[in-house]
Short mmCIF file of C-alpha atoms and ligand atoms in Angstrom, two decimals:
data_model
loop_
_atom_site.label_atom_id
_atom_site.label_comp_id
_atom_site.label_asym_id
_atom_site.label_seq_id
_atom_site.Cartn_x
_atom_site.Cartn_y
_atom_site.Cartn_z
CA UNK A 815 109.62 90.34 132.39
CA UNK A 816 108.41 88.58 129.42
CA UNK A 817 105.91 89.62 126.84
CA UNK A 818 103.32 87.31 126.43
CA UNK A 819 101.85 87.49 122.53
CA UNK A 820 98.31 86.26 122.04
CA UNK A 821 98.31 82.84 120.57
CA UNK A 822 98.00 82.27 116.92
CA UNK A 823 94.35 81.79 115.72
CA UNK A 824 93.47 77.53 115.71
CA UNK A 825 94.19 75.87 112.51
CA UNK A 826 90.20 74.89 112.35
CA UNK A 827 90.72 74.69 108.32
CA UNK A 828 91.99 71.49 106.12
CA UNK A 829 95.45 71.63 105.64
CA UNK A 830 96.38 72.91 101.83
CA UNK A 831 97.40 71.05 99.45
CA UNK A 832 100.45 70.41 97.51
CA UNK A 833 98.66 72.60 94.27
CA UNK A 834 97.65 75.66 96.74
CA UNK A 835 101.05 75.79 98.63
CA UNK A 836 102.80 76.08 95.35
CA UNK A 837 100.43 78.36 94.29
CA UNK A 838 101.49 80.57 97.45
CA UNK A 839 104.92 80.12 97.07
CA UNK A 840 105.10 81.62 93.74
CA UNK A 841 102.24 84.31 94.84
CA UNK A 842 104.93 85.38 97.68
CA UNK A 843 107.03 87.61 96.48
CA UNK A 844 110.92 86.64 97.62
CA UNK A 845 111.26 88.12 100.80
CA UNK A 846 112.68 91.29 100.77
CA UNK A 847 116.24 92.29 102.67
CA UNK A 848 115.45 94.02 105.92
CA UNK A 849 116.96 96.51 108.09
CA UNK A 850 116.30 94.97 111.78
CA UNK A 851 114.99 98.31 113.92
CA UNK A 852 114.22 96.49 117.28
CA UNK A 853 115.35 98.25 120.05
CA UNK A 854 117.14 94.93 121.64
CA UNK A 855 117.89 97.33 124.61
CA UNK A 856 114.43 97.75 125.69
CA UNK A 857 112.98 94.20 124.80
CA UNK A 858 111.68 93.75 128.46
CA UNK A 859 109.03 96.05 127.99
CA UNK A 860 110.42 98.47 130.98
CA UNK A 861 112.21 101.89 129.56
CA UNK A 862 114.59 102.81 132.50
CA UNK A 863 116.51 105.78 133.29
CA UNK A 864 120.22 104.66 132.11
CA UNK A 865 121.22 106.74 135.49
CA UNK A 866 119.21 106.01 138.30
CA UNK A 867 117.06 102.77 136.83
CA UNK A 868 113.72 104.45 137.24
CA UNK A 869 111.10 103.73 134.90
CA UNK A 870 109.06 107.26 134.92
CA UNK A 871 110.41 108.44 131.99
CA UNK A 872 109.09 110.49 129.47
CA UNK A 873 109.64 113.25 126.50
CA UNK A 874 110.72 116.63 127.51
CA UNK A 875 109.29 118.80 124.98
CA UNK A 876 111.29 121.21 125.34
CA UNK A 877 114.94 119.66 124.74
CA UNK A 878 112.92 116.41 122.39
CA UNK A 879 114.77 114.60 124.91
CA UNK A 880 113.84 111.49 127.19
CA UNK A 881 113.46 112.90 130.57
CA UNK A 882 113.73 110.59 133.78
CA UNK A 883 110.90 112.53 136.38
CA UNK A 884 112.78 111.15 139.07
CA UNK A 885 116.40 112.14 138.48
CA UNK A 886 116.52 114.58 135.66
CA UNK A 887 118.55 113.38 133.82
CA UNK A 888 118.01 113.53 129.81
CA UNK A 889 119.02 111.22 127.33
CA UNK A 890 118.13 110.18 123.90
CA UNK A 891 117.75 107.04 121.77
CA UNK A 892 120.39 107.02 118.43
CA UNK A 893 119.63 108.62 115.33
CA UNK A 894 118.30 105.91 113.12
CA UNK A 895 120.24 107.83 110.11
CA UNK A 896 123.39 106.94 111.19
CA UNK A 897 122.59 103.65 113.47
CA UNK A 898 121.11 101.94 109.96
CA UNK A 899 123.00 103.70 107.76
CA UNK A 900 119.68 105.12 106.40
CA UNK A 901 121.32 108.42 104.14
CA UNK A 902 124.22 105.86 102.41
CA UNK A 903 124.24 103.94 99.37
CA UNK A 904 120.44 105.21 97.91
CA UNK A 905 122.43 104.90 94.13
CA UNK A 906 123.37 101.53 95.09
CA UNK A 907 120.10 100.03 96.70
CA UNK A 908 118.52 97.16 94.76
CA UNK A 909 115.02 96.22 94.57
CA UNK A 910 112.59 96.74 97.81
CA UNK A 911 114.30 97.12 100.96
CA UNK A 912 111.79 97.70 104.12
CA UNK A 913 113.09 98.33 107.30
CA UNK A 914 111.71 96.04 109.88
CA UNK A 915 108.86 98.52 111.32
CA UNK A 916 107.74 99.28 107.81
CA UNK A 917 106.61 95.15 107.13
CA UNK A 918 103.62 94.31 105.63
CA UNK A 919 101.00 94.54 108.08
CA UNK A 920 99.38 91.22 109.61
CA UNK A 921 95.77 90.93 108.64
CA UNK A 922 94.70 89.03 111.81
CA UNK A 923 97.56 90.95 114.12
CA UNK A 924 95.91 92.00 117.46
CA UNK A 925 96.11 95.14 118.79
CA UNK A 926 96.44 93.92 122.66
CA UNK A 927 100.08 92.66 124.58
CA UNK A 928 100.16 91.68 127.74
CA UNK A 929 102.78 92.43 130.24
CA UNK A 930 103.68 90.36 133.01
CA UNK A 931 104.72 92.90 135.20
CA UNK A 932 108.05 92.60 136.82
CA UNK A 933 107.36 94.61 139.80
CA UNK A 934 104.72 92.87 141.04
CA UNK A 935 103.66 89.89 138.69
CA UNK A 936 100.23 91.34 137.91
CA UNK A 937 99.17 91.26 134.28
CA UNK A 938 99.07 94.47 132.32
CA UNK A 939 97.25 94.93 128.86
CA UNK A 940 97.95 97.67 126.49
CA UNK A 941 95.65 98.14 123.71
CA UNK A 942 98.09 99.32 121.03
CA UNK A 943 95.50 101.06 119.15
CA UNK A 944 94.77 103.63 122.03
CA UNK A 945 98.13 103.49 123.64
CA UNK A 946 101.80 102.13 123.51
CA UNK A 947 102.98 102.83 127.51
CA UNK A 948 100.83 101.62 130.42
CA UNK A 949 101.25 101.64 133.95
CA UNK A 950 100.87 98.86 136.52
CA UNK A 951 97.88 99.76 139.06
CA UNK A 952 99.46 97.76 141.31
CA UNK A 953 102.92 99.32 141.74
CA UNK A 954 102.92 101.80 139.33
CA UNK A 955 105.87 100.27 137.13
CA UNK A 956 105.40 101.98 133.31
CA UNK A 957 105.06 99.36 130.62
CA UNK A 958 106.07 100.13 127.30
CA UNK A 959 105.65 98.81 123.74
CA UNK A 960 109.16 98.41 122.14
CA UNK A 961 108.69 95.12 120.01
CA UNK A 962 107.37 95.72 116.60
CA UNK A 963 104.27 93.78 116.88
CA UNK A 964 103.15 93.37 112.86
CA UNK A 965 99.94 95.63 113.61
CA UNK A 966 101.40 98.53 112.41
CA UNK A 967 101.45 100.55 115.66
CA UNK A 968 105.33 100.82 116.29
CA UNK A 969 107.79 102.34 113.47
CA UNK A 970 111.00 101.70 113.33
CA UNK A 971 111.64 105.38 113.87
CA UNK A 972 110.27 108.64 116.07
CA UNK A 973 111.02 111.95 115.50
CA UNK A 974 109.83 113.65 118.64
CA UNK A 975 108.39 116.34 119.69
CA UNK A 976 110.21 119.26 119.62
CA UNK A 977 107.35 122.56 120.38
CA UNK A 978 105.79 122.65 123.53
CA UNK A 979 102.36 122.06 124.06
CA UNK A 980 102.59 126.30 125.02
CA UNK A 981 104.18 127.16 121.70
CA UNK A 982 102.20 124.89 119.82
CA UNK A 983 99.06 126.95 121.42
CA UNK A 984 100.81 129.65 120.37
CA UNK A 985 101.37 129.37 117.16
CA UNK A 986 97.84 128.17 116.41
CA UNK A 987 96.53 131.37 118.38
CA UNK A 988 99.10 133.74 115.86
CA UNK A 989 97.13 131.46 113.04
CA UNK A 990 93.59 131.78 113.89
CA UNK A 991 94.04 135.68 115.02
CA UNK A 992 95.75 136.75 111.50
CA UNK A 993 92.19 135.38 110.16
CA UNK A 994 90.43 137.03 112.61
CA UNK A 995 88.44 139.57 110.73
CA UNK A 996 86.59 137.02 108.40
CA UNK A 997 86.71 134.23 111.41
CA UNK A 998 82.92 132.64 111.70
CA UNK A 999 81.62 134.67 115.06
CA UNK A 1000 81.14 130.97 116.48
CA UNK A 1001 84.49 129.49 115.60
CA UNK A 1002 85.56 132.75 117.91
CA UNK A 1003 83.32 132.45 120.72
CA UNK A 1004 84.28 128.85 120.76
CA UNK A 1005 87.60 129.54 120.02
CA UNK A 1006 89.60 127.25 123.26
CA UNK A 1007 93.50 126.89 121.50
CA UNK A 1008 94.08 124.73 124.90
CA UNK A 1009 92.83 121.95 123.66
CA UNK A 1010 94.91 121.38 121.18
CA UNK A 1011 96.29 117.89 120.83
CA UNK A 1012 99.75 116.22 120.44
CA UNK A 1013 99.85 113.67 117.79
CA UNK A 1014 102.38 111.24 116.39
CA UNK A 1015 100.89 110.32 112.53
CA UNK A 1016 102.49 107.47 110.43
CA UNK A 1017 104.78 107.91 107.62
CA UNK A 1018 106.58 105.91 105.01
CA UNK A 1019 109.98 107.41 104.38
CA UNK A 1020 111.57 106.58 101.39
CA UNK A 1021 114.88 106.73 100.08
CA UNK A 1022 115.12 106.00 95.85
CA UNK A 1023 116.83 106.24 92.52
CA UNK A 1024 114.90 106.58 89.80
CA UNK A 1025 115.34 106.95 85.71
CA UNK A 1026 112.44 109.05 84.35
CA UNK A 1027 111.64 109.47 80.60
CA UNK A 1028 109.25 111.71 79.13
CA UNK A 1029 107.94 112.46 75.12
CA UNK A 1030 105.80 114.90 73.78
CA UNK A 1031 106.13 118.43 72.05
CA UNK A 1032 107.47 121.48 71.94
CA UNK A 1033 106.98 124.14 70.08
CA UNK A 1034 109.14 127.50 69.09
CA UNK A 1035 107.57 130.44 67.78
CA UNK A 1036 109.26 131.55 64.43
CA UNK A 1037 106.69 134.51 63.39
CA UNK A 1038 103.25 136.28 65.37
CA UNK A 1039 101.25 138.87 63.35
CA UNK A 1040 98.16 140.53 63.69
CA UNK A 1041 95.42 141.15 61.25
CA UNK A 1042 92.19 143.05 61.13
CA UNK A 1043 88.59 141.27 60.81
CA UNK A 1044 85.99 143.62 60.36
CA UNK A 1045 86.51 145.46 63.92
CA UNK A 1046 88.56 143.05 65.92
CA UNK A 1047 91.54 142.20 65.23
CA UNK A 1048 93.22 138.68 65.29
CA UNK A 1049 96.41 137.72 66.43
CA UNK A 1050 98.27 134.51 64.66
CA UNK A 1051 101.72 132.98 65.45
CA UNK A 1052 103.84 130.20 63.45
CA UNK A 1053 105.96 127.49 65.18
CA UNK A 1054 108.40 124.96 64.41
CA UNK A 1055 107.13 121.83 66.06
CA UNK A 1056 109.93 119.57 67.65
CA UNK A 1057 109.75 116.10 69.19
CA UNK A 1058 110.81 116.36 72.47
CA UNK A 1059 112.33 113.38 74.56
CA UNK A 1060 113.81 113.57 77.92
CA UNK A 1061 115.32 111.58 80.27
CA UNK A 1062 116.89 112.15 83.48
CA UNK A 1063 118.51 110.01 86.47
CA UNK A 1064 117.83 111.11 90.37
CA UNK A 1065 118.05 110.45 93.70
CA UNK A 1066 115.44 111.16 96.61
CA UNK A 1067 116.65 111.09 100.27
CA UNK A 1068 113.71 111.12 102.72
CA UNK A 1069 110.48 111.39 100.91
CA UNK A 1070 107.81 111.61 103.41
CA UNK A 1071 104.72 109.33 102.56
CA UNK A 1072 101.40 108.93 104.46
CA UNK A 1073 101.30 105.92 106.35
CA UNK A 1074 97.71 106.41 106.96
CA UNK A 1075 94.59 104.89 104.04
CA UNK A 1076 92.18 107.76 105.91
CA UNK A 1077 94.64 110.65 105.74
CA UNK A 1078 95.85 109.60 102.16
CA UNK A 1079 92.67 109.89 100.87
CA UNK A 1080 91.79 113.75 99.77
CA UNK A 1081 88.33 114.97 100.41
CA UNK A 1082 86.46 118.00 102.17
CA UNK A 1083 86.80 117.08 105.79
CA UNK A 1084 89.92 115.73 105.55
CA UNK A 1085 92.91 116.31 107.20
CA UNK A 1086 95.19 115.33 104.53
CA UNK A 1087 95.77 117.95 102.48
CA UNK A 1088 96.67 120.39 105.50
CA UNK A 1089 98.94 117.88 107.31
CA UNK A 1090 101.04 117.99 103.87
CA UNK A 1091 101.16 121.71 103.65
CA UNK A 1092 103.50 121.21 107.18
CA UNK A 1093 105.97 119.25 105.64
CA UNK A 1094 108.89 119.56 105.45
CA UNK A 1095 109.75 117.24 108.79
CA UNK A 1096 113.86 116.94 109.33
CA UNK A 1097 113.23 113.50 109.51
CA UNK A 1098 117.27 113.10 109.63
CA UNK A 1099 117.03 113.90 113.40
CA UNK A 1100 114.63 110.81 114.30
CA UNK A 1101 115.81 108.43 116.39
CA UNK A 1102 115.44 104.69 117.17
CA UNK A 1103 112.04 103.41 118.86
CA UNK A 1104 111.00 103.94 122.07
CA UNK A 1105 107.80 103.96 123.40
CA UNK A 1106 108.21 106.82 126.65
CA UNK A 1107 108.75 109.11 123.53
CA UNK A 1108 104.80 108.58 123.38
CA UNK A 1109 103.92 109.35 126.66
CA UNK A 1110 101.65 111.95 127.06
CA UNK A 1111 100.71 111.97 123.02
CA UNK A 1112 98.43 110.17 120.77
CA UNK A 1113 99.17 108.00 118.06
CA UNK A 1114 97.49 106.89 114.90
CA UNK A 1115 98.54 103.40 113.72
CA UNK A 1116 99.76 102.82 109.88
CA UNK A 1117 97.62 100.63 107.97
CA UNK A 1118 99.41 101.40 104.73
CA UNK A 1119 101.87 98.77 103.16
CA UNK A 1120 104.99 99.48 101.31
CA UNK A 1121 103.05 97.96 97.98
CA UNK A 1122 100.00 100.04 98.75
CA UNK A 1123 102.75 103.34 98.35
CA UNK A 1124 104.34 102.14 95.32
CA UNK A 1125 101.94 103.70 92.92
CA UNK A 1126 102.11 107.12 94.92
CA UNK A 1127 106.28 106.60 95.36
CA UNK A 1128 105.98 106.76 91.10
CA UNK A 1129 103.60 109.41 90.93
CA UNK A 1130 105.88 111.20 93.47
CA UNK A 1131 109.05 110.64 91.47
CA UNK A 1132 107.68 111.29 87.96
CA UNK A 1133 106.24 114.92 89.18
CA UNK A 1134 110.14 115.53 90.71
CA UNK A 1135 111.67 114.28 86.93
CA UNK A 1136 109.30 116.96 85.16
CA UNK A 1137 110.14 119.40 87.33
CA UNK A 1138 113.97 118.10 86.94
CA UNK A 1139 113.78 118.56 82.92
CA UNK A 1140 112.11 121.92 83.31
CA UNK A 1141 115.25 123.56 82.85
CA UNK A 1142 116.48 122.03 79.55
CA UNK A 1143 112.93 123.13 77.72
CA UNK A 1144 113.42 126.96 77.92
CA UNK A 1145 114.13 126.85 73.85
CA UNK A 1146 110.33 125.97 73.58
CA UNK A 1147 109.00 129.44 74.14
CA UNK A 1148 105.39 127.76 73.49
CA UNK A 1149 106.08 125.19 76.21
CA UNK A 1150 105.84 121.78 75.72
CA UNK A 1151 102.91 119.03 76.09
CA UNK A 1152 103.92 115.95 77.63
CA UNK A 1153 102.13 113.27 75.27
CA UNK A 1154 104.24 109.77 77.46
CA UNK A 1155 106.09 109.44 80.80
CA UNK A 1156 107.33 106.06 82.78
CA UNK A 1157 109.51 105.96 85.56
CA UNK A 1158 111.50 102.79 86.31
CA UNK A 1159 112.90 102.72 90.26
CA UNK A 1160 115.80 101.01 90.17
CA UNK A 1161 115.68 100.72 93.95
CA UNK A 1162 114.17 101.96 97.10
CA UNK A 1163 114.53 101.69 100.84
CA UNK A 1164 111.54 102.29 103.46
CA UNK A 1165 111.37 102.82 106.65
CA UNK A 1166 108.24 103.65 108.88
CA UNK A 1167 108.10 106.85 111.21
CA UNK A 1168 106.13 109.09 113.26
CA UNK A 1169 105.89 112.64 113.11
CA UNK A 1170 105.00 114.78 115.77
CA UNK A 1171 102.05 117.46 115.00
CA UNK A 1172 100.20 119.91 117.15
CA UNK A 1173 96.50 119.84 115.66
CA UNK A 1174 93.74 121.46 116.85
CA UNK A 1175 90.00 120.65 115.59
CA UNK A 1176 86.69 122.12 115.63
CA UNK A 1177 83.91 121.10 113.94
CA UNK A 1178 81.40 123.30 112.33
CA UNK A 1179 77.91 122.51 112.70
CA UNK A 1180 76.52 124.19 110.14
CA UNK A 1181 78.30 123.17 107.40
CA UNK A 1182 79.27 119.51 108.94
CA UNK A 1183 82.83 120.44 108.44
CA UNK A 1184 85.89 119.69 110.66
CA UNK A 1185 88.17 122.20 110.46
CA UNK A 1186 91.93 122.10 111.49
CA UNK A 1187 94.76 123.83 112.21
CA UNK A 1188 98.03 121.65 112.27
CA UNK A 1189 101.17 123.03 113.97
CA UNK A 1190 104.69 120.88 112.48
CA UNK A 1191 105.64 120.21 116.04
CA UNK A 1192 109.97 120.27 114.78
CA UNK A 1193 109.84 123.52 113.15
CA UNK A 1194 106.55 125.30 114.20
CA UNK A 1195 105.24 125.47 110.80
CA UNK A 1196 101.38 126.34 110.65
CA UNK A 1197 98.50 125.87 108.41
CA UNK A 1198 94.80 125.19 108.71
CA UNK A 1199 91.45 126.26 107.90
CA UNK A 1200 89.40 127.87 110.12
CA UNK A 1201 85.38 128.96 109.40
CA UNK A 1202 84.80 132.07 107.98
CA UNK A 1203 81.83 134.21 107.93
CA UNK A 1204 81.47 134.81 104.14
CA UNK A 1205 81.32 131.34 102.06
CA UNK A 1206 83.76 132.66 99.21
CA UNK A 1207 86.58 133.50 101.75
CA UNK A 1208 86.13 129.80 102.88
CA UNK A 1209 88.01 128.80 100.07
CA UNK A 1210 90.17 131.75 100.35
CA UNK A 1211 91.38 130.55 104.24
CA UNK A 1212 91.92 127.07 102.59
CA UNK A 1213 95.35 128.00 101.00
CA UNK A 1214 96.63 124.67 99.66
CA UNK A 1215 98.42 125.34 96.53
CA UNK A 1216 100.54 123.11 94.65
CA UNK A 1217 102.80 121.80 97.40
CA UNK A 1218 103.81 118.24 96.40
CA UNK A 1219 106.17 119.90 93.57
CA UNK A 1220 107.49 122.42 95.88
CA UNK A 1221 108.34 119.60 98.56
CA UNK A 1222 109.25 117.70 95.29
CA UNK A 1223 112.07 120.27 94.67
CA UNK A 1224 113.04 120.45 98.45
CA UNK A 1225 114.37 116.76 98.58
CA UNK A 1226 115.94 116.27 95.82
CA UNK A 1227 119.50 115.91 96.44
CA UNK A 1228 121.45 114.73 93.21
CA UNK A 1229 120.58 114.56 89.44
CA UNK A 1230 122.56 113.45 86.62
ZN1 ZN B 878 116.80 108.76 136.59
ZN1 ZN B 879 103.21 95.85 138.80
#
């Protein structure tokens, strides 16, 4: 079996010269260390059953185990945490490191591969975009997508489903029927939880140490009095005012990062800001690539770099240093108003994943609003929005809060 690529694009253009390749070479940044994810195991493009040889495999939902159909027996690829050594050495790491599947995305990388198939000899496309296994029509072999081809459509990692498609419907049903009473009498007529989808979405997972430093002021209340004006009466306090500096040294293990430009963006129709409210994933449990784990899912390709993430990586970390300092400001009964913040990463480590989500859409036509309700397909976790009859309980069903500080708190593992 080999994998045919499609051929690089003809070098139509004048070759550069001396001036623009320099130019290039110091535009290139030196290339990063890499953690190599390739599943070497499955580089032929056929995933067999290690027992019988078969190659109908695919996820049982049930066990998030690889499933031969034709023997039974269940397996399952090795965690990536301890294959790569993924939750060591995050005080130590240096600079950028991105795991193989996490690579800068190729801007002329094509979404098709062709298979020749080993069965039979026939040719077999897969477009990557739509689909990472196909089957042979000739003799039904399954062909699967295991090299990392640089379009961003396989991650180094996959952490797979885990809920059954039932149990996903059923925990969208328990959703949708708790908002029952203010549900839009459409949404319920229309109402089909069946249809609900399994999807793998893209994520950046990163792994960092950071210093954070923060000035501003605080302020203690030394006196408060209150004195009469005609019928009101005013109240006045007095404060010391203090400088305040702070600076604190962390660690994050696993911060989960969208992989996707459309679902990073926040706006009204947008799935973003639900698919967040699911997190946490234990992305600890996901293991090394392979493509059956896809089978029967969709999956939406990452078109995010590792540079694109940086700015939201700082953002990320500087939010998880405030909350970090919060502790040592309880002297400042008036609080304290941060005036300067930076945040210097002394190193990070990414590596690209998919997470597994139940999500079930409907789109309401009088408002031109997609709705959805997103099921965390690991630990059943819920949340959505679904139309409501009365347009100020619309906002009310939309309950989004301030979760990035929560999740904030939830992976932080060490301070100093
Ligand atoms: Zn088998
Ligand atoms: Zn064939």
């Amino acid at each position: 079996m080999t994998q045919e690529l499609p051929p690089p694009p003809s070098p139509e253009e004048p070759a550069p010269s001396l001036a623009e390749e320099l130019e290039a070479a110091r535009a290139e940044p030196e290339s990063p260390p890499s953690i190599e994810t390739v599943n070497e195991s499955l580089r032929d493009g056929i995933n067999r059953c290690p027992k019988c040889g078969s190659t109908d495999v695919r996820l049982r939902g049930s066990s998030g185990m690889l499933m031969c159909l034709f023997c039974r027996n269940e397996w399952q690829e090795t965690r990536v945490e301890e294959r790569f050594g993924l939750g060591e050495g995050i005080r130590d790491l240096d600079g950028t490191v991105i795991a193989s599947g996490a690579e800068d995305i190729a801007a002329d990388a094509q979404d098709t591969v062709t298979f020749k198939c080993e069965g039979c000899g026939a040719e077999v496309v897969v477009d990557t975009a739509e689909s990472l296994n196909a089957r042979c029509h000739w003799c039904r072999h399954t062909l699967n997508v295991n090299s990392q081809i640089p379009n961003g459509a396989v991650p180094d990692a996959v952490l797979p489903f885990k809920l059954t498609k039932d149990e996903g419907v059923a925990r969208i049903r328990e959703f949708a029927g708790r908002r029952r009473l203010f549900a839009h009498p459409r949404f319920k007529e229309e109402f089909v939880p069946e249809n609900v989808m399994g999807v793998y979405l893209p994520y950046l997972v990163v792994d960092a140490h950071a210093d954070a430093t923060y000035r501003g002021e605080g302020e203690v209340q030394t006196r408060r009095w209150t004195e009469k004006r005609g019928d009101d009466s005013v109240t006045y306090y007095a404060a010391d005012v203090y400088r305040v500096d702070r600076e604190v040294s962390f660690v994050v293990d696993d911060l989960t990062l969208e992989g996707s430009s459309e679902r990073a963006t926040m706006g009204p129709g947008n799935t973003n800001n639900i698919v967040n409210t699911i997190l946490p994933f234990d992305t600890k449990n996901a293991v090394q690539w392979n493509a059956s784990y896809l089978t029967g899912f969709s999956s939406e390709k990452r078109d995010l770099n590792v540079a694109d993430l940086h700015p939201v990586l700082e953002d990320q970390l500087l939010s998880i240093g405030r909350s970090e300092v919060q502790a040592s400001l309880r002297q400042f009964d008036r609080g304290v108003r941060w005036e300067a913040e930076g945040v210097d990463v002394g190193g990070s480590r990414w590596v690209a994943m998919y997470l597994p989500v139940w999500l079930y859409s409907y789109f309401q036509e009088d408002k031109q609003l997609l709705h959805y309700i997103a099921v965390n397909a690991r630990t059943g976790e819920t949340m959505g929005s679904v139309p409501v009859s009365h347009p100020r309980l619309f906002l009310a069903a939309l309950t989004v809060g301030t979760f990035l500080e929560g999740i904030a708190g939830a992976i932080l593992v060490a301070s100093a």
